Coordinates of C-alpha atoms and ligand atoms in Angstrom, one line a residue:
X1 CA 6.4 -6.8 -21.1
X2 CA 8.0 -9.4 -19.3
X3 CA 9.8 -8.9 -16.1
X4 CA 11.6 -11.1 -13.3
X5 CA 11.4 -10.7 -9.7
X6 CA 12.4 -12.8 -6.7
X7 CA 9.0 -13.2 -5.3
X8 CA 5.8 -13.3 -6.4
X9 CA 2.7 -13.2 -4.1
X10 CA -0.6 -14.1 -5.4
X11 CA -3.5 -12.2 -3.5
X12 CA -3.8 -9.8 -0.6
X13 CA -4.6 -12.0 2.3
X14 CA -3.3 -11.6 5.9
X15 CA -0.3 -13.5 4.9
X16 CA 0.5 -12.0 1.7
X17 CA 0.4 -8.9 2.7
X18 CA 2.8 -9.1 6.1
X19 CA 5.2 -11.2 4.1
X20 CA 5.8 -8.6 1.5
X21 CA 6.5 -6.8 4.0
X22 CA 9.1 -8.7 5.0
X23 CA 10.5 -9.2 1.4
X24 CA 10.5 -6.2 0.7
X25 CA 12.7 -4.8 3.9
X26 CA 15.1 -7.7 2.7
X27 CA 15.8 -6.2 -0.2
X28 CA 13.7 -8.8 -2.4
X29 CA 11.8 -7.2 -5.6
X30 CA 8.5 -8.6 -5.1
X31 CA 5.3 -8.2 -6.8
X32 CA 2.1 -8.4 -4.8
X33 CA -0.7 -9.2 -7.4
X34 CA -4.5 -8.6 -6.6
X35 CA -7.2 -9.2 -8.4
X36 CA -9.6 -6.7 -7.3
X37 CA -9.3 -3.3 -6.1
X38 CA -12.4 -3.5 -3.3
X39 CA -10.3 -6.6 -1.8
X40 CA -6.7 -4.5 -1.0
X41 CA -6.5 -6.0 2.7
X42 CA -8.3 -8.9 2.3
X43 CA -11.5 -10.7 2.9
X44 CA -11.0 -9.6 6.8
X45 CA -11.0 -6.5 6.3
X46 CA -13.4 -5.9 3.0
X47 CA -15.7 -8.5 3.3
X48 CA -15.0 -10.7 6.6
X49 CA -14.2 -10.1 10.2
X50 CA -14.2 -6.4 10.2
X51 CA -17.5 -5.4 8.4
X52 CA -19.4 -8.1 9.9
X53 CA -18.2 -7.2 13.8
X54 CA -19.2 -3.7 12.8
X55 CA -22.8 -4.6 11.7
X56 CA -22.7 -7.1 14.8
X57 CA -22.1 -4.1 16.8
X58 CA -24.2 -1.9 15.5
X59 CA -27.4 -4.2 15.7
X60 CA -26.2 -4.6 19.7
X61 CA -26.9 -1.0 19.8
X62 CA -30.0 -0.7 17.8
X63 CA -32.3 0.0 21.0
X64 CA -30.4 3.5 22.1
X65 CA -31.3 4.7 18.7
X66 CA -35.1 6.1 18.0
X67 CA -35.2 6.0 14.4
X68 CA -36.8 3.4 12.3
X69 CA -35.1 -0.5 12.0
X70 CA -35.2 0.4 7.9
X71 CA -33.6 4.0 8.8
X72 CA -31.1 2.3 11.7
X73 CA -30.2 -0.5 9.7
X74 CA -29.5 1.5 6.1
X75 CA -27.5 3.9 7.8
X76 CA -25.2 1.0 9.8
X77 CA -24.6 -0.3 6.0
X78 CA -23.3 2.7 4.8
X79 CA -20.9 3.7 7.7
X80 CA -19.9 0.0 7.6
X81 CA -18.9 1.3 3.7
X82 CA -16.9 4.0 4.8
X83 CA -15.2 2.2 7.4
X84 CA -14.2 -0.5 4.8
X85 CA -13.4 1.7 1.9
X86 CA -10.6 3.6 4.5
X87 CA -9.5 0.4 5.6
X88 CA -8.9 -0.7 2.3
X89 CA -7.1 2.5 1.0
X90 CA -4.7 2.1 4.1
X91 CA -4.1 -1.2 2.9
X92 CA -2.9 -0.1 -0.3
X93 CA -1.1 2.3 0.9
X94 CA 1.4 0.6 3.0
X95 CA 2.0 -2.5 1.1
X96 CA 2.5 -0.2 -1.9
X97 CA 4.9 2.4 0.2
X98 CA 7.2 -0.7 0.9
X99 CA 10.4 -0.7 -0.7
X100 CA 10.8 -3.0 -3.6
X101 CA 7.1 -4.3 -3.2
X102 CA 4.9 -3.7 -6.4
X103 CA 1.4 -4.1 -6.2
X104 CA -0.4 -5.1 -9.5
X105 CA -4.2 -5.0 -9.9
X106 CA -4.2 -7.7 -12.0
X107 CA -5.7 -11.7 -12.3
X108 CA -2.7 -14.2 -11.9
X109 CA -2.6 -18.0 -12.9
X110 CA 0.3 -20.4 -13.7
X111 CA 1.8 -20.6 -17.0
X112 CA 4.6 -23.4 -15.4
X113 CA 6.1 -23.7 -12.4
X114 CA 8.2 -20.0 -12.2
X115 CA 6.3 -18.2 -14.9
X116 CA 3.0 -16.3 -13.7
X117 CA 0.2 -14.7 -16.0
X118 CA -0.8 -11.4 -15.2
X119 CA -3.8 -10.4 -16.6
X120 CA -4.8 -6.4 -15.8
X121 CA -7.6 -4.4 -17.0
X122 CA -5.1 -2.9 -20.3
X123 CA -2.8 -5.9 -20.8
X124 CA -1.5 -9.4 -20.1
X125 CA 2.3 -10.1 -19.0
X126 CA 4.6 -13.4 -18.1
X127 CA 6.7 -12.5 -14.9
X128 CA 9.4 -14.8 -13.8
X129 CA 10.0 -15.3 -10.0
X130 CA 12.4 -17.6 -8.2
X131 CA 9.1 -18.1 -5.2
X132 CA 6.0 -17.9 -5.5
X133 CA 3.2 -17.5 -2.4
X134 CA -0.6 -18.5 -3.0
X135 CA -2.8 -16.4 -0.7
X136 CA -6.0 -16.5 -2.3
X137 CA -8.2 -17.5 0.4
X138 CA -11.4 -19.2 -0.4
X139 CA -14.5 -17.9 -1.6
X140 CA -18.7 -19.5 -0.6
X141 CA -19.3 -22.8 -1.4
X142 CA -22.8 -22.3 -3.5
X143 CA -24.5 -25.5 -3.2
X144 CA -26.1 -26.9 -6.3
X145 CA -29.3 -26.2 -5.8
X146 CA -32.2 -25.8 -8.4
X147 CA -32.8 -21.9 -8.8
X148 CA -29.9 -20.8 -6.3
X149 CA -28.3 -18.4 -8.1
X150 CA -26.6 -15.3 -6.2
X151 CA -28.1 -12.2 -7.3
X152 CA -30.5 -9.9 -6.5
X153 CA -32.2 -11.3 -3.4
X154 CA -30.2 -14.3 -2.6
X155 CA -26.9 -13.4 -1.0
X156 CA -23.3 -14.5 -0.1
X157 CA -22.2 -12.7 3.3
X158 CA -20.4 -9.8 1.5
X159 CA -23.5 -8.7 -0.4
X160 CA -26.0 -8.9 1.9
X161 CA -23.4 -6.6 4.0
X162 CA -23.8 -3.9 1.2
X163 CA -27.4 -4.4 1.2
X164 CA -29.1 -1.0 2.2
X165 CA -33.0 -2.1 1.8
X166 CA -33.9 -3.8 5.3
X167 CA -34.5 -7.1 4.9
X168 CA -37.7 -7.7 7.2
X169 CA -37.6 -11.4 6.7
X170 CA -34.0 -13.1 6.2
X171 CA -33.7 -17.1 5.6
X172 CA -30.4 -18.0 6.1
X173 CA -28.9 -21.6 4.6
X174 CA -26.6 -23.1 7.1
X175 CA -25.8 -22.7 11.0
X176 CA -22.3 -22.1 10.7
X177 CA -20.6 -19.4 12.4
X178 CA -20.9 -17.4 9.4
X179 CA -24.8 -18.5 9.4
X180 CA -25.2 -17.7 13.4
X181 CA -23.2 -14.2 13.2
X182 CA -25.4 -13.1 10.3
X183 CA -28.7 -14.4 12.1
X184 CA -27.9 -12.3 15.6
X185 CA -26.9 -9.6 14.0
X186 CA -30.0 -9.6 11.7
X187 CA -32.5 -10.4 14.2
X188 CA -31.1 -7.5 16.4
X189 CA -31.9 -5.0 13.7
X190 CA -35.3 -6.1 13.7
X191 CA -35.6 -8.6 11.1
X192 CA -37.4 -12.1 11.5
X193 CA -35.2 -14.9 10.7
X194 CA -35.5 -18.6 9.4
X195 CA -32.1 -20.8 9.6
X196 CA -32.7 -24.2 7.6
X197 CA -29.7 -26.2 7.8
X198 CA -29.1 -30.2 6.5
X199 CA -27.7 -31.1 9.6
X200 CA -29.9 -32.8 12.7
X201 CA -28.7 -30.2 15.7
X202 CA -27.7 -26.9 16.2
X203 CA -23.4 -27.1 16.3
X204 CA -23.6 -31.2 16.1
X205 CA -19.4 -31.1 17.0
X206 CA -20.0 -29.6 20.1
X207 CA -20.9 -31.3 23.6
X208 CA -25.1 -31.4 23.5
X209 CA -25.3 -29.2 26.9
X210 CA -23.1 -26.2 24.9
X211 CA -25.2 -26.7 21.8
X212 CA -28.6 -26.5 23.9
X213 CA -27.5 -23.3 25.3
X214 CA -26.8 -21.6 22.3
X215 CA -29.9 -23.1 20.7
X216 CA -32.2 -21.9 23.3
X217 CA -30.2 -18.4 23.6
X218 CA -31.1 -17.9 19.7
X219 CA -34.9 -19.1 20.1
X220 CA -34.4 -16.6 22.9
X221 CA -33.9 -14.2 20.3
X222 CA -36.6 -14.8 17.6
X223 CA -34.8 -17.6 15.1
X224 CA -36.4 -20.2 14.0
X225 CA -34.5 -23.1 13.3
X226 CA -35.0 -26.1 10.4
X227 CA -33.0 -29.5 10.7
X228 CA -32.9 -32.1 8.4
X229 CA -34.3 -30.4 5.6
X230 CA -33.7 -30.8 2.2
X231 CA -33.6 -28.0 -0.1
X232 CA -35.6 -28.6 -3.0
X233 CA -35.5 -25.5 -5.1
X234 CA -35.4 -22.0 -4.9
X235 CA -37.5 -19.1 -6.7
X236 CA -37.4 -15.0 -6.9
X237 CA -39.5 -12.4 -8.2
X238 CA -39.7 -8.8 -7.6
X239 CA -41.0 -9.5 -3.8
X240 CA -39.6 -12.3 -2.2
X241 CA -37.6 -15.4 -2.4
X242 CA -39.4 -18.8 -2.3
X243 CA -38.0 -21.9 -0.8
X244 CA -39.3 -25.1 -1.2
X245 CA -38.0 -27.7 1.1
X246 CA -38.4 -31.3 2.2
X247 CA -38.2 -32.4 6.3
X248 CA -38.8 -36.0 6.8
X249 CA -40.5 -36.3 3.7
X250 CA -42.7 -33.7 4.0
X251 CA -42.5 -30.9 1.8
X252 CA -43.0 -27.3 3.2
X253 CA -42.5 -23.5 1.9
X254 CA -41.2 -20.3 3.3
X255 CA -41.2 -17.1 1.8
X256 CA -38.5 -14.0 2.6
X257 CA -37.4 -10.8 1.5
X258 CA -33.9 -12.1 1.5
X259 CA -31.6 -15.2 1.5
X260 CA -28.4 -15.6 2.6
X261 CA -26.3 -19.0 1.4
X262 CA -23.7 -19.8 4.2
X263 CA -23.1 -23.0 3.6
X264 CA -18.8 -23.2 3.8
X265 CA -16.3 -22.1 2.1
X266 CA -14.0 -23.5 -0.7
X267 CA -10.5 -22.5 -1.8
X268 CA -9.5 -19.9 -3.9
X269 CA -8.0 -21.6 -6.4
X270 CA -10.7 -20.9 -9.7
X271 CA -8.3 -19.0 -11.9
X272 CA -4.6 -20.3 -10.7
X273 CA -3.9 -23.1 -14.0
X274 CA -2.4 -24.8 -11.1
X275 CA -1.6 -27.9 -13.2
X276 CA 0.3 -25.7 -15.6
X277 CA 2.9 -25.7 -12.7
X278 CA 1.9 -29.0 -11.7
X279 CA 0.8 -28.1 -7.6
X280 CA -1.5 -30.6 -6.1
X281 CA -4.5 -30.5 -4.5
X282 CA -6.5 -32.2 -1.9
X283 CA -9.9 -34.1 -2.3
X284 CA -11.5 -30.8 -0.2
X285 CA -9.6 -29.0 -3.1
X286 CA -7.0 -27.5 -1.0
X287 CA -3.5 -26.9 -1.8
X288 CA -1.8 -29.5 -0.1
X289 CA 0.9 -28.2 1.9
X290 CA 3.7 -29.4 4.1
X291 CA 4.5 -28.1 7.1
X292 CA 6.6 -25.6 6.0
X293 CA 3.8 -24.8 3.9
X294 CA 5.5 -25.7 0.6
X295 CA 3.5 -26.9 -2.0
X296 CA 4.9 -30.0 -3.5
X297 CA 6.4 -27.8 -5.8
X298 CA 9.4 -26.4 -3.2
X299 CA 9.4 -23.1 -4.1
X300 CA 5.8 -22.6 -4.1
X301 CA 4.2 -22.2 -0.9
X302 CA 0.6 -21.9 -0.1
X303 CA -0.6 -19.6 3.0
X304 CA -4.4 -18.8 4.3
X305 CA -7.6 -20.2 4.1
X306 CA -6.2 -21.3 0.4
X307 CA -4.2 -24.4 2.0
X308 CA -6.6 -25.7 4.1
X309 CA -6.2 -25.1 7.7
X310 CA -8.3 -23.3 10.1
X311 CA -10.5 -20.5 8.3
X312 CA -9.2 -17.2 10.3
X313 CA -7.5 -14.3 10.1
X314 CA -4.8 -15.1 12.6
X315 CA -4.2 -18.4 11.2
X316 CA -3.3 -17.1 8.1
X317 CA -1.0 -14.4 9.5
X318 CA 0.7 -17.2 11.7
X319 CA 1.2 -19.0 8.2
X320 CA 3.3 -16.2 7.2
X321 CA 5.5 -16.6 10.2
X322 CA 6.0 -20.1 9.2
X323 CA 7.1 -19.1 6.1
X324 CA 9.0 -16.4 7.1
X325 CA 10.7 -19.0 9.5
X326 CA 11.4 -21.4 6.5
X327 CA 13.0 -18.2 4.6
X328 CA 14.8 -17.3 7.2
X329 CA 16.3 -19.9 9.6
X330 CA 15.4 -23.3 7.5
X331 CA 11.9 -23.9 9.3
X332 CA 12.2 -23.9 12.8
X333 CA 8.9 -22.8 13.4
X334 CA 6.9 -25.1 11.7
X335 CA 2.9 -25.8 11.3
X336 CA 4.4 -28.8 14.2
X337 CA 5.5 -26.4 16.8
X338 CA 1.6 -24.8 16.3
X339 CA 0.0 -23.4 19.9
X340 CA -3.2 -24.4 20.5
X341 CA -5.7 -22.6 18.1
X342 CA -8.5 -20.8 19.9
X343 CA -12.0 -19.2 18.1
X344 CA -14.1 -16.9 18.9
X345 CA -17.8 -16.7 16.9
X346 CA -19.5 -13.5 17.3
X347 CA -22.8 -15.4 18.6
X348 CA -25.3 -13.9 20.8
X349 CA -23.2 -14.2 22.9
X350 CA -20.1 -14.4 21.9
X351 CA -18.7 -18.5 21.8
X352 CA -15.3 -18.9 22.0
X353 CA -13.4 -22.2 22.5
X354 CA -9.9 -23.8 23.0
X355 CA -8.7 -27.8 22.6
X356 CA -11.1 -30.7 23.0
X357 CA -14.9 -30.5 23.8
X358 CA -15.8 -33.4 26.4
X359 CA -17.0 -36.1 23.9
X360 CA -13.6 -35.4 22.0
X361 CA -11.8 -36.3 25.2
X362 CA -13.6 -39.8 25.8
X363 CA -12.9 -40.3 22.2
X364 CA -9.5 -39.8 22.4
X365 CA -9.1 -42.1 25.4
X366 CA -8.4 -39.4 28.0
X367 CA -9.9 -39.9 31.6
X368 CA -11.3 -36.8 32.3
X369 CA -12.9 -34.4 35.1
X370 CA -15.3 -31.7 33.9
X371 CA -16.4 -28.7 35.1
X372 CA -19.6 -26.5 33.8
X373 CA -20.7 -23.1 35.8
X374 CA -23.7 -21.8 34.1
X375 CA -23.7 -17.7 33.0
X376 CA -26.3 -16.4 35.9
X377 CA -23.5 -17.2 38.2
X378 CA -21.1 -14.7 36.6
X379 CA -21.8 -10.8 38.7
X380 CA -20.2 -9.4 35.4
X381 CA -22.8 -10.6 33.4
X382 CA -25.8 -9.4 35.4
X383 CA -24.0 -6.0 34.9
X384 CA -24.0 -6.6 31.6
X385 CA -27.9 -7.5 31.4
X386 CA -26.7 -10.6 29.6
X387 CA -26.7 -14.0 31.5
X388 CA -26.9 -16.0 28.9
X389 CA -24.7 -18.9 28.4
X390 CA -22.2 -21.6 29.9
X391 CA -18.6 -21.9 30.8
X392 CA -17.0 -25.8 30.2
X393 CA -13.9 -27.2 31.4
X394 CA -12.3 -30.6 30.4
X395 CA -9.0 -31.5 31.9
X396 CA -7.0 -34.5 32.2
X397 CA -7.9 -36.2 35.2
X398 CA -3.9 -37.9 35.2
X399 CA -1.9 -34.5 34.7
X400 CA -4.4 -31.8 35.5
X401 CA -3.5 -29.9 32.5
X402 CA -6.1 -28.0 30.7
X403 CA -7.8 -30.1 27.8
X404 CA -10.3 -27.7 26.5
X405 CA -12.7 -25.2 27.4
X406 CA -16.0 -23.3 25.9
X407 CA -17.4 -20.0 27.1
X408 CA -20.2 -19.4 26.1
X409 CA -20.9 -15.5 27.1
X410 CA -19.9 -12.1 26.8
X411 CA -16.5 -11.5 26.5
X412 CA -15.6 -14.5 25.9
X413 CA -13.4 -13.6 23.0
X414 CA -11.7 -11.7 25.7
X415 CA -11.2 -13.8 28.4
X416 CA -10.9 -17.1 26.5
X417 CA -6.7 -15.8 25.5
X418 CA -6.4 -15.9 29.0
X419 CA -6.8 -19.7 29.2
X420 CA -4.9 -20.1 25.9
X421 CA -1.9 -18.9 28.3
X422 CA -2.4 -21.1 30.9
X423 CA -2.2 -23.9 28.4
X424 CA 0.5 -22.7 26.6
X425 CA 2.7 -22.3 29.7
X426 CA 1.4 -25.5 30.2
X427 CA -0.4 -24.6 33.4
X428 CA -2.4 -27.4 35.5
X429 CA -6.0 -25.9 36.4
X430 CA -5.4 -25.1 39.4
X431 CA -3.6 -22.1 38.3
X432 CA -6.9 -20.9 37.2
X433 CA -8.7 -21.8 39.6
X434 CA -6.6 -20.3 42.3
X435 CA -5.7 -16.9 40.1
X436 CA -6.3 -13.1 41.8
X437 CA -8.5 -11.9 39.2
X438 CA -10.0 -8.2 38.9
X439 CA -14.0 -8.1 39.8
X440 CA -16.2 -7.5 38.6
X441 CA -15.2 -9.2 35.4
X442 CA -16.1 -12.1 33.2
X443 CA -12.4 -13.5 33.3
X444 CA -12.7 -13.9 37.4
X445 CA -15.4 -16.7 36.7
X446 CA -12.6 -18.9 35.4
X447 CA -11.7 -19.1 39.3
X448 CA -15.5 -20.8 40.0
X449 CA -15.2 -22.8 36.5
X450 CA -11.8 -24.5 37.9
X451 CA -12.8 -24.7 41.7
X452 CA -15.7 -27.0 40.6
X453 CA -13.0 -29.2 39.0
X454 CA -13.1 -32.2 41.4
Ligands
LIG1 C1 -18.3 -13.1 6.9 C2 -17.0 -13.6 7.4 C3 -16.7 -13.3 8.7 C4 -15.5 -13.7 9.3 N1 -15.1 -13.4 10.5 C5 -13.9 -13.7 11.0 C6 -13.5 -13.3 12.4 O1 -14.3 -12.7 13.1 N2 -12.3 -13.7 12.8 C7 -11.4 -14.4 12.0 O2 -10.3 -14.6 12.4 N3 -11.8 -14.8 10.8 C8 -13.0 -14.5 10.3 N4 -13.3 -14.9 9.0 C9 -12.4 -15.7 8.2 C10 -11.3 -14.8 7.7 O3 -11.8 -13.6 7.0 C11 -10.4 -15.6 6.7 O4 -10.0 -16.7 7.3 C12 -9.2 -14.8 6.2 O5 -9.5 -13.5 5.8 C13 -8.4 -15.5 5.1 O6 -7.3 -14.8 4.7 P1 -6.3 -15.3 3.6 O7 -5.0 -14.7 4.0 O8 -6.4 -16.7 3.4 O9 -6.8 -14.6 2.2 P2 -7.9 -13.5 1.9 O10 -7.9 -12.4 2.9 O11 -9.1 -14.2 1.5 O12 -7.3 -12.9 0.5 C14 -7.2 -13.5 -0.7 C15 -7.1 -12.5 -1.8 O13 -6.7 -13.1 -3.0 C16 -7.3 -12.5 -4.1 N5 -7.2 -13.4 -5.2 C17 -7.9 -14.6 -5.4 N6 -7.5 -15.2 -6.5 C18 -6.6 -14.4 -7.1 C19 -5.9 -14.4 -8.3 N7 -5.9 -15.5 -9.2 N8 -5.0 -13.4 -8.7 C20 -4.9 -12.3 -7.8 N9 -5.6 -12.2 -6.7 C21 -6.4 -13.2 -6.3 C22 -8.7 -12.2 -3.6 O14 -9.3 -11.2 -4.3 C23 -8.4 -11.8 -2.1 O15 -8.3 -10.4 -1.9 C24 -14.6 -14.5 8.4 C25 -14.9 -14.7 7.1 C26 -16.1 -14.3 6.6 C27 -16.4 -14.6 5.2
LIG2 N1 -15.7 -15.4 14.1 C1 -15.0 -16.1 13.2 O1 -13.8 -16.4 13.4 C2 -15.6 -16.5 11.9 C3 -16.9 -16.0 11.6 C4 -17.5 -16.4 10.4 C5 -16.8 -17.3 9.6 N2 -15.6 -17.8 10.0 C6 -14.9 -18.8 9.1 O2 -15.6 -19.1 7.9 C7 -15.8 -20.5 7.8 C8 -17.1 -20.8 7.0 O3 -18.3 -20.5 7.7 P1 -19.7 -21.1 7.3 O4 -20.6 -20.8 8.4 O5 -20.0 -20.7 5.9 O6 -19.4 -22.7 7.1 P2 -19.6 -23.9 8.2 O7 -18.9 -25.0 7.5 O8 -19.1 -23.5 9.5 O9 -21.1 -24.2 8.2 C9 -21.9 -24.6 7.1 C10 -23.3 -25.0 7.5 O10 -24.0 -25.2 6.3 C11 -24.8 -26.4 6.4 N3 -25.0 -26.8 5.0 C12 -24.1 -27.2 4.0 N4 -24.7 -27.5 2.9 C13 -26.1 -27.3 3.1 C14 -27.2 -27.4 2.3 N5 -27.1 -27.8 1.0 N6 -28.4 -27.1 2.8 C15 -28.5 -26.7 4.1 N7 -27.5 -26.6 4.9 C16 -26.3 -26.9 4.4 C17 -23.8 -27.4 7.1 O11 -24.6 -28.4 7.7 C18 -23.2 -26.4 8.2 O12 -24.0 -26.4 9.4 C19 -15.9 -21.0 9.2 O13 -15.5 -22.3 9.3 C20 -14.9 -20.1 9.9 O14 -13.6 -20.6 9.9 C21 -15.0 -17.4 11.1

């Protein structure tokens, strides 16, 4: 069988999906091809954002509950199932009730620049389209280590999410966000956890006061941290895992039930052929894009975590706008016309930041004034029973505008939007600092962050 369409969208990412939307309603025949039927929706929805705020949450609640942490935590695994197997059904089920969008299970790759290999579980087929989208996302980056192999009891986030058997020792490689999230969470449900990471410090990018405070919130916790260490090979049995390691040349053990490798990602791009169509890729081995987001090839564009940008959900679903732009009114939103991209990493507590971290500033030549207002000060977050953490300012001493900030604290994926708007309206400080804010709430602190702006 082989067909033509107008569009062809390869994987079911944020962007993907929204744009066949889009497509679709135009009156475009579009096939949306997928390669596995647990990922309709995504990582952020089957294996990312949505299952791991779920455990997240559920390990917040794990003292209101009397039963045992290996009862507790089983039991949080398989509702975070259900929740993710409805999620994905819904999924499917509106990109597939869109008119003129097919979705087909099915492995693509290149066979030249218009012609795309489907390969399903019964058949393989050429299709033809005039465009073609790349949303494939990106997948762990497995370092090459002797022994690391995932299976069984060395884990990748998304099975150590289906893991039902409560891990009551976890070693996690790498303290990443992905490596932080997953250590809270874990050490909430009651398990003892190791972090060994290659790096010297805790969150080395970030200003050393913010990095202390979430250091010393996780000791707080119970996680131990390992810097500087060298993996030197890792071992399984029936029982445990076994790592063997190296810190400043000397060599050391540690034993778990379970290992998780979250050590970065890399991009999706295994099974493409992309140089049967001839698109290039970066050193990182990203699709280079422009910033319309086409590939070099012009009618293949590259969306998600796939071309190399920030690694989030609403990134990618702002890359569909820009190619929906480019479709639409020749590109007038562009990846140049970008707001300013805020995070939020479900840490304990949750760390959220906008712009430039102080030591950014300075290196960028900006004279700066700089604010911090420690967590105890907030009312909210005695209320809370959580003081942790730090609120940072940095703002151009010239202009007053806003230059960056970090909260550090609950809520703060709430509250840090807020100052995402102030910049965006392109809002001196005072603004902030000067605000009527509702109390008691975690946002009013932004008016004693900005009022110690001097
Ligand atoms: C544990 C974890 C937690 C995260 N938490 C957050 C969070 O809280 N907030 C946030 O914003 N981001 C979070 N992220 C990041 C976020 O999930 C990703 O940035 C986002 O999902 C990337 O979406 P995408 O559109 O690039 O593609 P994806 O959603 O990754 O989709 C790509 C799809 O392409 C399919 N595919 C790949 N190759 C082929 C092929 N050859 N043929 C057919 N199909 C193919 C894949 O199966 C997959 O379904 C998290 C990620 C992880 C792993
Ligand atoms: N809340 C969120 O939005 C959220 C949550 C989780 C993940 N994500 C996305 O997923 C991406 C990937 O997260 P991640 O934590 O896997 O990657 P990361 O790049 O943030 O961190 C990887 C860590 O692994 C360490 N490392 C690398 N190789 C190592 C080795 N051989 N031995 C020991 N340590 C090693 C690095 O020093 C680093 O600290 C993030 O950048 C983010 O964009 C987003």
């Amino acid at each position: 069988m082989n067909k033509r369409v107008d569009n062809i969208i390869i994987g079911f990412g944020k962007a993907g999906k929204t744009l066949a939307n889009y497509l679709g309603n135009k009156g475009e025949k579009t096939i949306l091809v997928e390669k596995s039927s647990l990922m309709y929706g995504g990582t952020c929805i089957n294996v990312g954002c949505i299952p791991s705020k779920f455990l997240a949450t559920s390990a917040d609640r794990r003292s209101f509950s009397g039963i045992s942490d290996e009862e507790y935590y089983k039991n949080s695994v398989v509702n975070k199932k259900s929740l993710v197997a409805k999620l994905n059904k819904a999924n499917y089920d509106k990109v597939a009730g869109i008119n003129n969008v097919e979705v087909i299970d099915g492995c693509a790759s290149f066979k030249d620049e218009h012609t795309i290999l489907i390969k399903t579980a019964r058949e393989e087929y050429e299709v033809y389209a005039e465009r073609i989208f790349i949303n494939t996302g990106s997948t762990p980056f497995i370092p090459d280590i002797e022994g690391l192999k995932i299976k069984n009891r060395i884990h990748t986030s998304e099975s150590l999410m289906n893991l039902e058997e409560f891990p009551h020792t976890l070693t996690i490689f790498g303290s990443g966000f992905i490596g932080l999230e997953f250590a809270a969470s874990y050490a909430k449900f009651g398990t003892k956890v190791t972090i060994i990471d290659k790096a010297d410090k805790l969150l080395p990018r970030e200003d050393d006061d913010v990095a202390n405070e979430v250091f010393e919130s996780y000791k707080a916790l119970g996680v131990d941290f390992i810097f500087n260490a060298g993996i030197d090979h890792v071992e399984q049995d029936e029982n445990k895992v076994t790592i063997s390691y190296t810190v400043n040349g000397e060599k050391s053990q540690i034993y778990s039930d379970a290992l998780l490798v979250a050590t970065g990602r890399k991009a999706n791009i295994k099974d493409l052929n992309l140089a049967n169509a001839g698109v290039e890729i970066s050193e990182r081995g990203f699709i280079n894009v422009n910033k319309h987001l086409q590939t070099n090839k012009p009618h293949i564009f590259a969306m998600g975590d796939v071309n190399g940008g920030p690694q989030f959900t609403y990134v990618s679903l702002d890359d569909n706008r820009i190619v929906k732009s480019y479709l639409e009114d020749n590109g007038s939103y562009s990846k140049d016309d970008r707001q300013p991209i805020a995070f939020s990493a479900f840490l304990h507590p949750t760390f959220s930041k906008v712009g430039l971290s102080e030591k950014d500033a300075l290196e960028k030549g900006y004279k700066i004034k700089v604010a911090t207002l420690p967590v105890t000060a907030i009312p909210k977050a005695k209320i809370l029973g959580n003081q942790t953490g730090i609120y940072k300012a940095v703002v151009d001493a010239d202009t007053n505008q806003i230059l960056g900030v970090v909260l550090f604290g609950e809520d703060s994926h709430e509250v840090i939007n807020i100052v995402v708007l102030a910049i965006i309206m392109k809002q001196p400080y005072t603004m902030l600092a000067n605000q009527i804010f509702t109390h008691p709430t975690m946002a009013e602190a932004l008016n004693d962050l900005f009022v110690l702006i001097k």
